[in-house]
XYZ file of C-alpha atoms in Angstrom:
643
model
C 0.000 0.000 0.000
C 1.229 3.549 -0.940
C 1.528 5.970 1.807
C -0.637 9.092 2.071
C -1.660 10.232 -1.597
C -2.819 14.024 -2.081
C -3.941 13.147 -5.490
C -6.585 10.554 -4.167
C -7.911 13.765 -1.995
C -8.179 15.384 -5.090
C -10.114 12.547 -6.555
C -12.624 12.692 -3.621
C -12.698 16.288 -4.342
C -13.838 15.466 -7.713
C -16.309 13.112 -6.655
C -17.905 15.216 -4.272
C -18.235 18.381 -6.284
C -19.586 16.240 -9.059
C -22.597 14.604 -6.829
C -23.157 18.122 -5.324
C -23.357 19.823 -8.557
C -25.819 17.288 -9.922
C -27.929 17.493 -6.540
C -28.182 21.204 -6.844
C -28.068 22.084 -10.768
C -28.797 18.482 -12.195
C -29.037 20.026 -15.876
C -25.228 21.487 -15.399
C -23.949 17.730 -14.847
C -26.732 15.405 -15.799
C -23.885 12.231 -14.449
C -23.099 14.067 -11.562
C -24.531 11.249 -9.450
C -21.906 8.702 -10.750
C -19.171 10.739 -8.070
C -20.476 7.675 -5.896
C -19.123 4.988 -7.797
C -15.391 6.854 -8.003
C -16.080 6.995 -3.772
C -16.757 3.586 -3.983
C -13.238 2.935 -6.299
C -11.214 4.775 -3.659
C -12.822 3.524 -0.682
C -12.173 -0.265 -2.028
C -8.395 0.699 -2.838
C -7.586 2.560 0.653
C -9.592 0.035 2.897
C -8.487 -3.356 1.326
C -4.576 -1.851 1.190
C -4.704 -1.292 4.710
C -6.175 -4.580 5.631
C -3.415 -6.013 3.067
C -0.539 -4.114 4.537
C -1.806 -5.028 8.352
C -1.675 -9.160 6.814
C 1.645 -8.876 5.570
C 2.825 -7.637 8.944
C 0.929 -10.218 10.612
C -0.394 -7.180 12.576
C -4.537 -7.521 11.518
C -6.979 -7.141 14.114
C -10.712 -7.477 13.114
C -11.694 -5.651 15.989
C -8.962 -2.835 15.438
C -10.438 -2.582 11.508
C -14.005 -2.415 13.234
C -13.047 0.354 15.867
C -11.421 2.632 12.832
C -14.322 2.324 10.657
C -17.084 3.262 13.755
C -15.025 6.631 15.063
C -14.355 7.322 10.937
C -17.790 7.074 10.086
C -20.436 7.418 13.043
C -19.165 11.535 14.641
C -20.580 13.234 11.841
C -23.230 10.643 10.962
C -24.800 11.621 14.526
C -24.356 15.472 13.549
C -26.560 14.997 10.563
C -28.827 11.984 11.605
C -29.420 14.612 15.034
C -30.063 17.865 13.289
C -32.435 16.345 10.691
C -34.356 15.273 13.654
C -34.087 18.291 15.222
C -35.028 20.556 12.210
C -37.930 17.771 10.930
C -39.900 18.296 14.457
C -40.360 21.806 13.234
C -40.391 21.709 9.142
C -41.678 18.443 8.881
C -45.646 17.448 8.569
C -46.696 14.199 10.508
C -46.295 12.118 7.706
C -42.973 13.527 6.114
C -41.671 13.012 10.060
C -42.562 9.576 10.514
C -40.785 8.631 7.087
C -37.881 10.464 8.346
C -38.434 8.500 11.550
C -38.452 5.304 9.569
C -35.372 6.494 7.247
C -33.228 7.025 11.094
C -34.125 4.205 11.560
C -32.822 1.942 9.036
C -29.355 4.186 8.742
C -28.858 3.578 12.351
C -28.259 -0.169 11.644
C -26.717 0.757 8.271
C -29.317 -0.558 5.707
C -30.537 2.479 4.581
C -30.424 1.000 0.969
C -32.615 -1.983 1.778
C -35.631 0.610 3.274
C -35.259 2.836 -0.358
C -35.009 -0.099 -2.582
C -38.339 -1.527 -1.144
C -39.736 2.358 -1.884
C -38.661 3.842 -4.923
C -35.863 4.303 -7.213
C -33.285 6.688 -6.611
C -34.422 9.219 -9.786
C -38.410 8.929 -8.723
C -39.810 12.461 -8.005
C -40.374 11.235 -4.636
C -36.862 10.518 -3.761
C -36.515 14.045 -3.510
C -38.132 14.629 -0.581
C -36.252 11.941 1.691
C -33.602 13.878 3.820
C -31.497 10.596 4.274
C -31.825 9.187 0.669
C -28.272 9.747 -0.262
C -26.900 7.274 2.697
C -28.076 4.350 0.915
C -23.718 4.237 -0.344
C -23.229 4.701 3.415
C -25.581 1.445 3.587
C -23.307 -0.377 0.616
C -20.199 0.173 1.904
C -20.839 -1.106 5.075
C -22.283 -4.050 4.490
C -19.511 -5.111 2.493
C -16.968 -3.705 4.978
C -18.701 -5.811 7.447
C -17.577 -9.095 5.835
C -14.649 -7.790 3.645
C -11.994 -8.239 6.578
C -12.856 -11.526 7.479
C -13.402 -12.696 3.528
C -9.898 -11.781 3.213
C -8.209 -13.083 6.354
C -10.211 -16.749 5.380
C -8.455 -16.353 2.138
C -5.349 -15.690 3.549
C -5.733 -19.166 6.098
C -6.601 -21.247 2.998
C -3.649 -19.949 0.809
C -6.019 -18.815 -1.606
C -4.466 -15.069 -3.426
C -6.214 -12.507 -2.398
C -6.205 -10.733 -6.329
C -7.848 -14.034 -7.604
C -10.748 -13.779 -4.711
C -10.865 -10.391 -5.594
C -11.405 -11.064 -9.332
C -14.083 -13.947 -8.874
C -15.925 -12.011 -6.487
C -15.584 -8.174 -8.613
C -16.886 -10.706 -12.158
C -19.724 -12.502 -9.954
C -20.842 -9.026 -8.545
C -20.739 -7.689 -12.052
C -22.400 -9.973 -14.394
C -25.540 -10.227 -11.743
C -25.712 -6.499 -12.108
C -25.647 -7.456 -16.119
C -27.966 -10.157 -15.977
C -30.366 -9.236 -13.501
C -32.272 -6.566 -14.955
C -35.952 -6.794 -14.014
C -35.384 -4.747 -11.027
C -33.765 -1.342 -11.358
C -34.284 -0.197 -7.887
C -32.543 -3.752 -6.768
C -29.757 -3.046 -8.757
C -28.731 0.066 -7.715
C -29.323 -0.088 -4.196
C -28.407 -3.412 -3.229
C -24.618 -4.643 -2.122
C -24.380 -7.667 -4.420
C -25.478 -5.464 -7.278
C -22.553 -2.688 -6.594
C -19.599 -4.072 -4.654
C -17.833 -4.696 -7.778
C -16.988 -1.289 -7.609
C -15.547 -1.413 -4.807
C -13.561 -4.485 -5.654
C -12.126 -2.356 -8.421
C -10.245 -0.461 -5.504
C -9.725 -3.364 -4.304
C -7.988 -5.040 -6.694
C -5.799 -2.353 -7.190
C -4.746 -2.117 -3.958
C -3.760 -6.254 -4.212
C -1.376 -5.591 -6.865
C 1.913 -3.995 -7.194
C 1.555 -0.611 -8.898
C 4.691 0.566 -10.824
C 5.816 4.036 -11.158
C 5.004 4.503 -14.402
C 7.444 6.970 -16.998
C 6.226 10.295 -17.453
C 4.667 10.224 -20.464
C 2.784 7.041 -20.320
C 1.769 8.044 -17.064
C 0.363 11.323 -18.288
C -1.317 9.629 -21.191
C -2.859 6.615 -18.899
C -4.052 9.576 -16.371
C -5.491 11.889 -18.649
C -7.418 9.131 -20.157
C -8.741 8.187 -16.743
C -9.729 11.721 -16.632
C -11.383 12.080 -20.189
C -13.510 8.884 -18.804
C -14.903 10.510 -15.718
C -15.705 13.580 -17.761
C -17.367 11.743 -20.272
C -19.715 10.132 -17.340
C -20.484 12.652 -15.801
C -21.676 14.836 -19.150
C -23.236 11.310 -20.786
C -24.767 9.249 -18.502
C -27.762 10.554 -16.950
C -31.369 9.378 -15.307
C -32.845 8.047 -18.946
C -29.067 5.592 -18.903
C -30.505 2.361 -16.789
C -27.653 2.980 -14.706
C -25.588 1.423 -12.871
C -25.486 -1.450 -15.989
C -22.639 -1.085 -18.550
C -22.527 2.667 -17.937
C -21.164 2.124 -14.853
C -17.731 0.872 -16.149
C -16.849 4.553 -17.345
C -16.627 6.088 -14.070
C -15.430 3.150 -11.898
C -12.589 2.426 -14.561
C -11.480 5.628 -15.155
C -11.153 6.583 -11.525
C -9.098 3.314 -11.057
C -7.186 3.911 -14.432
C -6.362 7.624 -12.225
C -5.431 6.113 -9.013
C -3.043 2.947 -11.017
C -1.555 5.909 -13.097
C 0.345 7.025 -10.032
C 0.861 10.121 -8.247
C 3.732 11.229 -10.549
C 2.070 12.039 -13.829
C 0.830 16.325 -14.380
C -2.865 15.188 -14.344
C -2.228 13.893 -10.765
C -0.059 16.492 -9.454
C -3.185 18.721 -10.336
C -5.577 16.659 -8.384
C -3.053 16.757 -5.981
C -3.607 20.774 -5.415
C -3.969 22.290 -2.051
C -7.463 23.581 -2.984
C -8.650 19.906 -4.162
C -6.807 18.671 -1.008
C -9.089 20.461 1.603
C -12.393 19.370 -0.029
C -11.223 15.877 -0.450
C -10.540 15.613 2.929
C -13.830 17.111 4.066
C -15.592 15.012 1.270
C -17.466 12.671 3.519
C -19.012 15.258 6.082
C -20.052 17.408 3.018
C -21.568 14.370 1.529
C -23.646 13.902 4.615
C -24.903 17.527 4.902
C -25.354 18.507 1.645
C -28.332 16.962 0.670
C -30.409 17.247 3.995
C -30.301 20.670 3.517
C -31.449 20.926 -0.296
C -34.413 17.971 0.786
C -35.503 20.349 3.444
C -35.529 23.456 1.390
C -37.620 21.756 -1.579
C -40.045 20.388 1.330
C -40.076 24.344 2.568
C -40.479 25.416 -0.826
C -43.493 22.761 -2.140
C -40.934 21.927 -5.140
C -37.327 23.311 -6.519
C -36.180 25.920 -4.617
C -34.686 29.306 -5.983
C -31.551 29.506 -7.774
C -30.092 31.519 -4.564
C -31.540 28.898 -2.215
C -29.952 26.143 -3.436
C -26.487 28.387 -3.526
C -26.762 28.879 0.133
C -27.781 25.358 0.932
C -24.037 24.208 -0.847
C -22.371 26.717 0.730
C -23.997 26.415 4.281
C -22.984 22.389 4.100
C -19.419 23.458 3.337
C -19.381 25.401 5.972
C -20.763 22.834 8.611
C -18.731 19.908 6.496
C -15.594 21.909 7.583
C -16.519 22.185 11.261
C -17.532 18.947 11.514
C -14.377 17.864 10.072
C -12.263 19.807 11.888
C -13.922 19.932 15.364
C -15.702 16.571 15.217
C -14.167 13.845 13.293
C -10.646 14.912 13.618
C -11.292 14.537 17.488
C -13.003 11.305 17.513
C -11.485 9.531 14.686
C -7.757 8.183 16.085
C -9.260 8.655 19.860
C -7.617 6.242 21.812
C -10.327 5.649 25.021
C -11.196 2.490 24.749
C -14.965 2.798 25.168
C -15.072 5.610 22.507
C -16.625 3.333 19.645
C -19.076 1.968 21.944
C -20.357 5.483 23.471
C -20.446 6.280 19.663
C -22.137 2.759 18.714
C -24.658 3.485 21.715
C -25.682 6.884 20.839
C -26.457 5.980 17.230
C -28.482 3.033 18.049
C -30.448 5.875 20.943
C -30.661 8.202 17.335
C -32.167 4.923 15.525
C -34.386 3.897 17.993
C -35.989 7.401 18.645
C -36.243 7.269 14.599
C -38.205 3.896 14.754
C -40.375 5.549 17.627
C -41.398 8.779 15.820
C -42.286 6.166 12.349
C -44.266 3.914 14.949
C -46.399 7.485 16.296
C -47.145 8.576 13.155
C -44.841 11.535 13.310
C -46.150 13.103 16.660
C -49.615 14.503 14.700
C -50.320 16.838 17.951
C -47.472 19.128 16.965
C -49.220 20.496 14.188
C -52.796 20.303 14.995
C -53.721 23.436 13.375
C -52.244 22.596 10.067
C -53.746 18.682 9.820
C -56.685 18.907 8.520
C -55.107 20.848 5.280
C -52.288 18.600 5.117
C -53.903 15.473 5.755
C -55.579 15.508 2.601
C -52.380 15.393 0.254
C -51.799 12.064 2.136
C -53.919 8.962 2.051
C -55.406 8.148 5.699
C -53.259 4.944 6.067
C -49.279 5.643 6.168
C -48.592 1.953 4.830
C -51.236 2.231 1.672
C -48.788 1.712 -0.640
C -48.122 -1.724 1.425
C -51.804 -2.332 1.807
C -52.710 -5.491 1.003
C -56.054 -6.997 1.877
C -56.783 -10.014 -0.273
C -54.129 -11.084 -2.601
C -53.230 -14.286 -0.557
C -57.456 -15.347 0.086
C -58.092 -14.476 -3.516
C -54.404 -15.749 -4.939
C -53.886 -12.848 -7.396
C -50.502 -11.520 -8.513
C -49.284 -8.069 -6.305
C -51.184 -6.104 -4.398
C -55.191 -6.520 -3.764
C -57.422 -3.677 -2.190
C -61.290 -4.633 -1.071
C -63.849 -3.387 1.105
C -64.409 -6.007 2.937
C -67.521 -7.236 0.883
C -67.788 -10.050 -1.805
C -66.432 -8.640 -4.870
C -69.061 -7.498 -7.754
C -66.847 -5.047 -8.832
C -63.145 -5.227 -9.827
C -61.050 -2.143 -10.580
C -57.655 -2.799 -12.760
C -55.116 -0.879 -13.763
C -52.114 1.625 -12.953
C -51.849 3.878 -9.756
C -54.772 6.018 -11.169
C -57.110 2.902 -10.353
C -56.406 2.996 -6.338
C -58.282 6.389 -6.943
C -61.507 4.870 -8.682
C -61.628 1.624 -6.333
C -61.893 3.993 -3.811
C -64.356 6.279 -5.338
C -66.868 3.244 -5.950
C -66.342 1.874 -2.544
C -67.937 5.098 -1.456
C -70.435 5.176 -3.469
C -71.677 1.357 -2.724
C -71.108 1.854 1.035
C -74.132 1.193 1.751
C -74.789 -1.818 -0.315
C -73.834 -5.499 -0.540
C -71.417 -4.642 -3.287
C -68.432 -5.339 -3.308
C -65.472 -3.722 -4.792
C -61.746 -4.456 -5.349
C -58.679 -3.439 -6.822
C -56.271 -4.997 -8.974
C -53.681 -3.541 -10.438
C -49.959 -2.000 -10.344
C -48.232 1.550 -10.593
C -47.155 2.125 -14.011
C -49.197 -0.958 -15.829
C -52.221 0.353 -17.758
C -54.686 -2.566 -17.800
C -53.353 -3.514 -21.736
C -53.524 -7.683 -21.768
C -50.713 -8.530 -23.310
C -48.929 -5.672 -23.324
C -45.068 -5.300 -21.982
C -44.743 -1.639 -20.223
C -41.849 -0.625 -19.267
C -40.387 3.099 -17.376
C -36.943 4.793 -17.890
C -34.826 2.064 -19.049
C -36.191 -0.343 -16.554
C -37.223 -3.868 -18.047
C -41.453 -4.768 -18.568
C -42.747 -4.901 -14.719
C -46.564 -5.280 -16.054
C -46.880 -8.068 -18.400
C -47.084 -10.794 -15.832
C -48.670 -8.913 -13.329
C -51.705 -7.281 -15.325
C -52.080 -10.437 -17.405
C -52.526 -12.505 -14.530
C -54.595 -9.994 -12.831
C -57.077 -10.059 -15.732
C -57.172 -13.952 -16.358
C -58.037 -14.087 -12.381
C -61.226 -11.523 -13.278
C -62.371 -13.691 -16.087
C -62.159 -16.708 -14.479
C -64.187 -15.478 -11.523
C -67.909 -16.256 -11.444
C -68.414 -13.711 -8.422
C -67.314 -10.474 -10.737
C -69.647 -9.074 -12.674
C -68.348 -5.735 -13.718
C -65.094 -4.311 -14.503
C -63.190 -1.074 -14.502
C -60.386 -0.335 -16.596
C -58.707 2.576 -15.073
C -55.207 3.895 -15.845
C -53.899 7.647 -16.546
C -54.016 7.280 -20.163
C -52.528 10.492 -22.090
C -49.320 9.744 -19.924
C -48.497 6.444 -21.813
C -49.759 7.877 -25.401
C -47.832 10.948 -25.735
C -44.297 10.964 -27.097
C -43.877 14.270 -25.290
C -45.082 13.767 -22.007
C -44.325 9.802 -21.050
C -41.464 8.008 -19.670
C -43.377 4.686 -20.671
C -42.302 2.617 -23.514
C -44.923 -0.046 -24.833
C -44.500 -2.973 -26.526
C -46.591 -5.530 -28.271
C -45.274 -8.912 -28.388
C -48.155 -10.570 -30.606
C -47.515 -7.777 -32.978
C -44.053 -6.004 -32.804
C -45.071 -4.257 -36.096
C -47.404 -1.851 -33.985
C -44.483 0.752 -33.335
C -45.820 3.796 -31.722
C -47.828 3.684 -28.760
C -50.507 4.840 -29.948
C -51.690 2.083 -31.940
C -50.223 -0.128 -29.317
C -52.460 1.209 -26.126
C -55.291 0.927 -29.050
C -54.911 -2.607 -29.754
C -54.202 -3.519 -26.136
C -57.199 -1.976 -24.478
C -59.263 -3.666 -27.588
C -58.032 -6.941 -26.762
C -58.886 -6.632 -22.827
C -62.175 -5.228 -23.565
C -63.337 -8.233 -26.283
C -61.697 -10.737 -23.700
C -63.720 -9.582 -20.867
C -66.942 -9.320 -23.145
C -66.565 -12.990 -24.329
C -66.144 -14.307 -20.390
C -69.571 -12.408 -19.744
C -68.369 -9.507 -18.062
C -69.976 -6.300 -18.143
C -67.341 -3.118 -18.801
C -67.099 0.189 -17.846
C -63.719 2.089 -19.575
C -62.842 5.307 -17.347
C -61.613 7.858 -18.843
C -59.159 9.983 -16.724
C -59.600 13.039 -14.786
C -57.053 15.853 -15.943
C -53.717 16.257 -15.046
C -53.343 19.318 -13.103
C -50.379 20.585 -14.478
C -49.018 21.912 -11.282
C -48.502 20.491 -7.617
C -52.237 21.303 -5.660
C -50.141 22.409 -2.324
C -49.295 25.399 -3.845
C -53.044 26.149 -3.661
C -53.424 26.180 -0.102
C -50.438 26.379 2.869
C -49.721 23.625 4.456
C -46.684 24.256 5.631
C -45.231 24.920 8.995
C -41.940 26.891 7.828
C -41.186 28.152 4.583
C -37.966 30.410 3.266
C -40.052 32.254 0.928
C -43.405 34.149 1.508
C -46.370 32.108 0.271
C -48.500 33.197 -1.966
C -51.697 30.680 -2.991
C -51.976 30.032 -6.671
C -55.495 29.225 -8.186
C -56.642 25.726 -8.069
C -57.566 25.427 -11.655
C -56.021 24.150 -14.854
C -57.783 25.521 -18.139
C -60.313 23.357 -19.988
C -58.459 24.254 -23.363
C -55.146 22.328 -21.824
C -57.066 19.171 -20.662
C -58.881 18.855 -24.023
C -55.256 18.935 -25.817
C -53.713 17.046 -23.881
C -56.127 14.275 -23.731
C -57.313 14.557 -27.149
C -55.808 11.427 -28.759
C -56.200 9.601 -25.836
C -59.839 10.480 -25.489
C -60.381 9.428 -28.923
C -59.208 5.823 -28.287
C -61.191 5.257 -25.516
C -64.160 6.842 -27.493
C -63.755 4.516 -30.112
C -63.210 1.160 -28.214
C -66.382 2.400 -26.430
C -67.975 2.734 -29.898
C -66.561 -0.545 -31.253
C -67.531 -2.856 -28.230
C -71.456 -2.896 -27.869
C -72.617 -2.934 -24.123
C -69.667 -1.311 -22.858
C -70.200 1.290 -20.428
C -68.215 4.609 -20.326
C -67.151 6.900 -17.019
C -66.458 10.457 -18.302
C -64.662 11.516 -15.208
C -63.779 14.892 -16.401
C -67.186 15.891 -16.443
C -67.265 15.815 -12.245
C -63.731 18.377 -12.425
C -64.799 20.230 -15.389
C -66.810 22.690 -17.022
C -66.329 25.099 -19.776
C -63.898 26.951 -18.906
C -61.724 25.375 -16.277
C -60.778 21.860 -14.690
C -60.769 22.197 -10.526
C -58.070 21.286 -8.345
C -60.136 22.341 -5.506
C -64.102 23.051 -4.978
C -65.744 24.655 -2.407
C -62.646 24.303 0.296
C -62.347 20.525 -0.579
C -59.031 19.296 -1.774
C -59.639 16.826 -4.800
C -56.288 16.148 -6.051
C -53.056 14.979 -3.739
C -50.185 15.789 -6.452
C -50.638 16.820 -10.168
C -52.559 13.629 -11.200
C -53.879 11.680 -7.979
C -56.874 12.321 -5.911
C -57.637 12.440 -2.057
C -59.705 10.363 -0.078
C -61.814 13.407 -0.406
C -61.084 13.737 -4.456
C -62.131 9.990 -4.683
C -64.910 10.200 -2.455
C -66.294 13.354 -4.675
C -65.790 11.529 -7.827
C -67.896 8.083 -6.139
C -70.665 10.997 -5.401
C -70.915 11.960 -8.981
C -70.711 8.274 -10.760
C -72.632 8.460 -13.896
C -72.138 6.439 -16.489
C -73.237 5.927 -20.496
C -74.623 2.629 -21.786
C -74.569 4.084 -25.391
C -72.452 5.880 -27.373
C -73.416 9.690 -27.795
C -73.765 10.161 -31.600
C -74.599 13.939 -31.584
């Protein structure tokens, strides 16, 4: 192992201004986030060279690595894990609290990236809003750091080199990622999925590096260079990252760090500047994206330009003093109990975490503000993990019901959740039933693969199934296709990409939703089934919390917008997809038809809000209130309307 390298500082530094930059101004470095995987590269290379050098001394202690890594990592982990508590009990809403809660929680015991994967994926809209989001690495790198040590000693003990265990284990983490692909989220948050890239450093640090001559080590290190660039300004969200784009970052910052510290390209990396924010590169890490989380929850969405400028440099600033005051303190402390005070208090941080998620996020703090707020949120925290019949009624995913035979079966997308719930209300007092069926993202197309930004088909299976179970059910009698339609039709707006597998000559996706929702229709006709198509409510166009405040603390003033998208929009942007449902309606005799946009709409306008009732939750969902309105107003046409 080399001794102490300024150039790898500067590598950090490069790493941490990139992820920064692409947290704050994501359209300045759309690849910004791949300053992870070069952390990962140079944590794998310093770690496994110091467990290497300690071997070949016969000095390795397990318990010595373990000590290191807990007063390295945990001093200014507690900083930010205890002022994102702190700030959340006043910025936070009861639900936004109790998922940080939950989010303490699970980075307390350093599995961070096990609570998002089960969630969302990293670039989902909704990510943005989760203060401790970016410690799913933290979550990585410790899982594999618990193990690594004793992988290698074992290998050591059975004379096996540690470069080949390396290798086997860097290929096997690799080609998973490679073959694997059905889950996205999996892949990039999981530790069998990404310690390859670690194993990159790794391997590096197993090998004897040679100081290379000048100029091939100027040419090998510039190249290195040219290859982060390149990732950072090529890859972005669309890229199905980590994959095969992952290789351009991780090799090029191991193609810098096996260069040497001799060539020019290193000696600049090596600069005093790039020094100082390597070496405060982890606490900045930690605070910088708290702080930009909390100012887009202040702000209902993006904050100012001059915002998000303070929010960097503020997390500079407290990524110095934490450095300097904090971690340089704590981190070669020699008391013998300091790792377990340290240990103890973050497991007291993680358990106060897990009791704010278990009380619902202390509701009597903002009493006054609940009622508004409560209705961007469904009443249940765990609806998206409700589940209330899949395993009696053996259907694929997730089943909603109301507890009453079911007559009635909703299927399709996210969208659907909205209209189950809408004719649940309106048959409350009946004997019947209703249920859902259906998936996020999977329009109820038989047949159909869907699949979202780069991610394989997630809906072909599912929705199949889900449809065969409705047909072959003699208790059904009527079903709901539901979905938010324009979304999947419009080149423009949609991150969906269909695919027909009976007919791959059906290219764009308009014909394909066409043919898809025909075939669904004509099966469910020919099984007996009566069927009502829904056509979608508008997309607001804008997020409905601007309309009212909700919010405890804000940076800006607030000033309510109108809670209305024109008529003229909606009717544009629905216009092609209106016209397919129209005409499946028209070509299927006995199919019913629920013109939705009638209940939000009149001439002039689409509502967002009526009469001091929230109907929509974000730009394209409903509240229990919005779905509860709609099941008020259900009307539906048995014939088409020629005029």
């Amino acid at each position: 192992m080399n001794n102490y390298r300024p150039d790898i500082d500067g590598l950090r530094a490069f790493s941490i201004i990139a992820v920064v930059v692409y947290h704050a101004f994501p359209t300045l470095l759309p690849g910004g986030f791949v300053g992870v995987d070069v952390f990962f590269v140079i944590s794998g290379y310093l770690i496994t060279g110091i467990i290497l050098q300690s071997q070949a001394k016969a000095q390795f202690s397990a318990a010595e690595f373990y000590r290191r890594r807990i007063q390295r990592i945990i001093p200014a982990l507690l900083l930010v894990l205890l002022f994102c508590l702190v700030a959340g009990w006043w910025v936070l809403l009861p639900y936004e609290y109790a998922m940080l809660g939950q989010q303490t929680a699970a980075s307390s015991v350093f599995a961070p990236n096990i609570l998002f994967w089960t969630e969302a994926g990293y670039f989902d809209t909704d990510s943005k809003l989760k203060p401790l989001l970016h410690l799913w690495s933290l979550g990585v790198e410790e899982q594999f750091y618990l193990l690594w040590p004793l992988a290698l000693v074992l290998a050591t003990r059975t004379q096996v080199k540690s470069h080949w265990l390396i290798c086997g284990l860097m290929l096997a983490s690799f080609s998973l990622g490679i073959v694997v692909t059905g889950d996205h989220a999996a892949n990039f948050f999981l530790p069998q999925f990404r310690v390859w890239e670690l194993l990159v450093g790794a391997l590096l640090a197993s090998i004897t590096l040679k100081q290379l001559p000048g100029p091939t080590g100027n040419i090998l290190a510039g190249c290195g260079l040219v290859m982060l660039g390149c990732a950072v300004f090529l890859i972005n969200r669309e890229s199905g990252f980590p994959g095969w784009w992952a290789l351009l970052p991780t090799l090029g910052a191991a193609i810098l760090i096996g260069a040497g510290p001799g060539n020019r390209v290193n000696r600049m990396l090596g600069s005093a500047p790039l020094v100082f924010i390597g070496k405060i590169s982890f606490p900045l890490y930690l605070w910088h994206w708290p702080l930009l989380t909390f100012a887009r929850i202040m702000e209902e969405g993006e904050p100012a330009l001059e915002i998000r400028i303070s929010a960097v440099a503020l997390s500079t600033v407290l990524a110095w003093l934490s450095y300097s005051q904090v971690e340089k303190r704590l981190r070669y402390h020699s008391w013998r109990h300091t790792p377990t005070l340290l240990l103890c208090a973050l497991f007291a941080l993680g358990a106060m975490g897990f009791g704010l998620f278990k009380l619902g996020g202390i509701p009597a703090r903002m009493e006054a503000l609940n009622t508004q707020a409560d209705a961007f949120y469904w009443q249940e925290l765990g609806l998206h993990e409700r589940d209330d019949c899949s395993e009696t009624l053996g259907v694929a995913g997730r089943c909603l019901s109301d507890g009453k035979p079911p007559h009635i079966a909703v299927v399709g997308d996210s969208h659907s959740t909205n209209t189950f719930f809408a004719l649940a209300h309106h048959y409350r007092d009946s004997d019947i039933g209703v249920m859902r069926l259906g998936k996020g993202g999977c329009p109820p197309l038989y047949g159909i693969r869907v699949r979202a930004e780069g991610n394989s088909d997630q809906c072909l299976q599912t929705t199949q199934s889900n449809l065969d179970w409705v047909i072959q059910s003699d208790a059904v009698q009527t079903v709901y296709l539901s979905s938010m339609g324009p979304t999947y039709i419009n080149p423009r707006q949609t991150r969906y990409k269909m695919h027909d597998p009976e007919d791959p000559a059906l290219a764009d996706q308009r014909s394909i939703f066409t043919a898809g929702l025909d075939k669904t229709v004509r099966l469910l006709r020919a099984s007996g089934k009566d069927v009502v198509l829904v056509i979608d409510w508008p997309g607001l166009g804008f997020n409905p919390k601007n309309c009212v405040n909700t919010r405890p603390l804000r940076l800006t003033k607030f000033e309510p917008r109108e809670c209305w998208t024109p008529r003229k929009r909606h009717n544009t942007r629905s216009a092609d997809y209106r016209h397919i449902i129209l005409a499946t309606w028209r070509n299927n005799p006995g199919t019913s038809l629920w013109d939705t946009p009638r209940v939000f709409c009149n001439g002039k306008r689409c509502d967002g809000m009526r009469d001091g009732l929230m109907l929509y939750r974000d730009p394209g969902h409903l509240t229990q209130q919005g779905s509860k309105y709609l099941g008020e107003h259900l009307s539906l046409q048995v014939s088409p309307d020629l005029e």
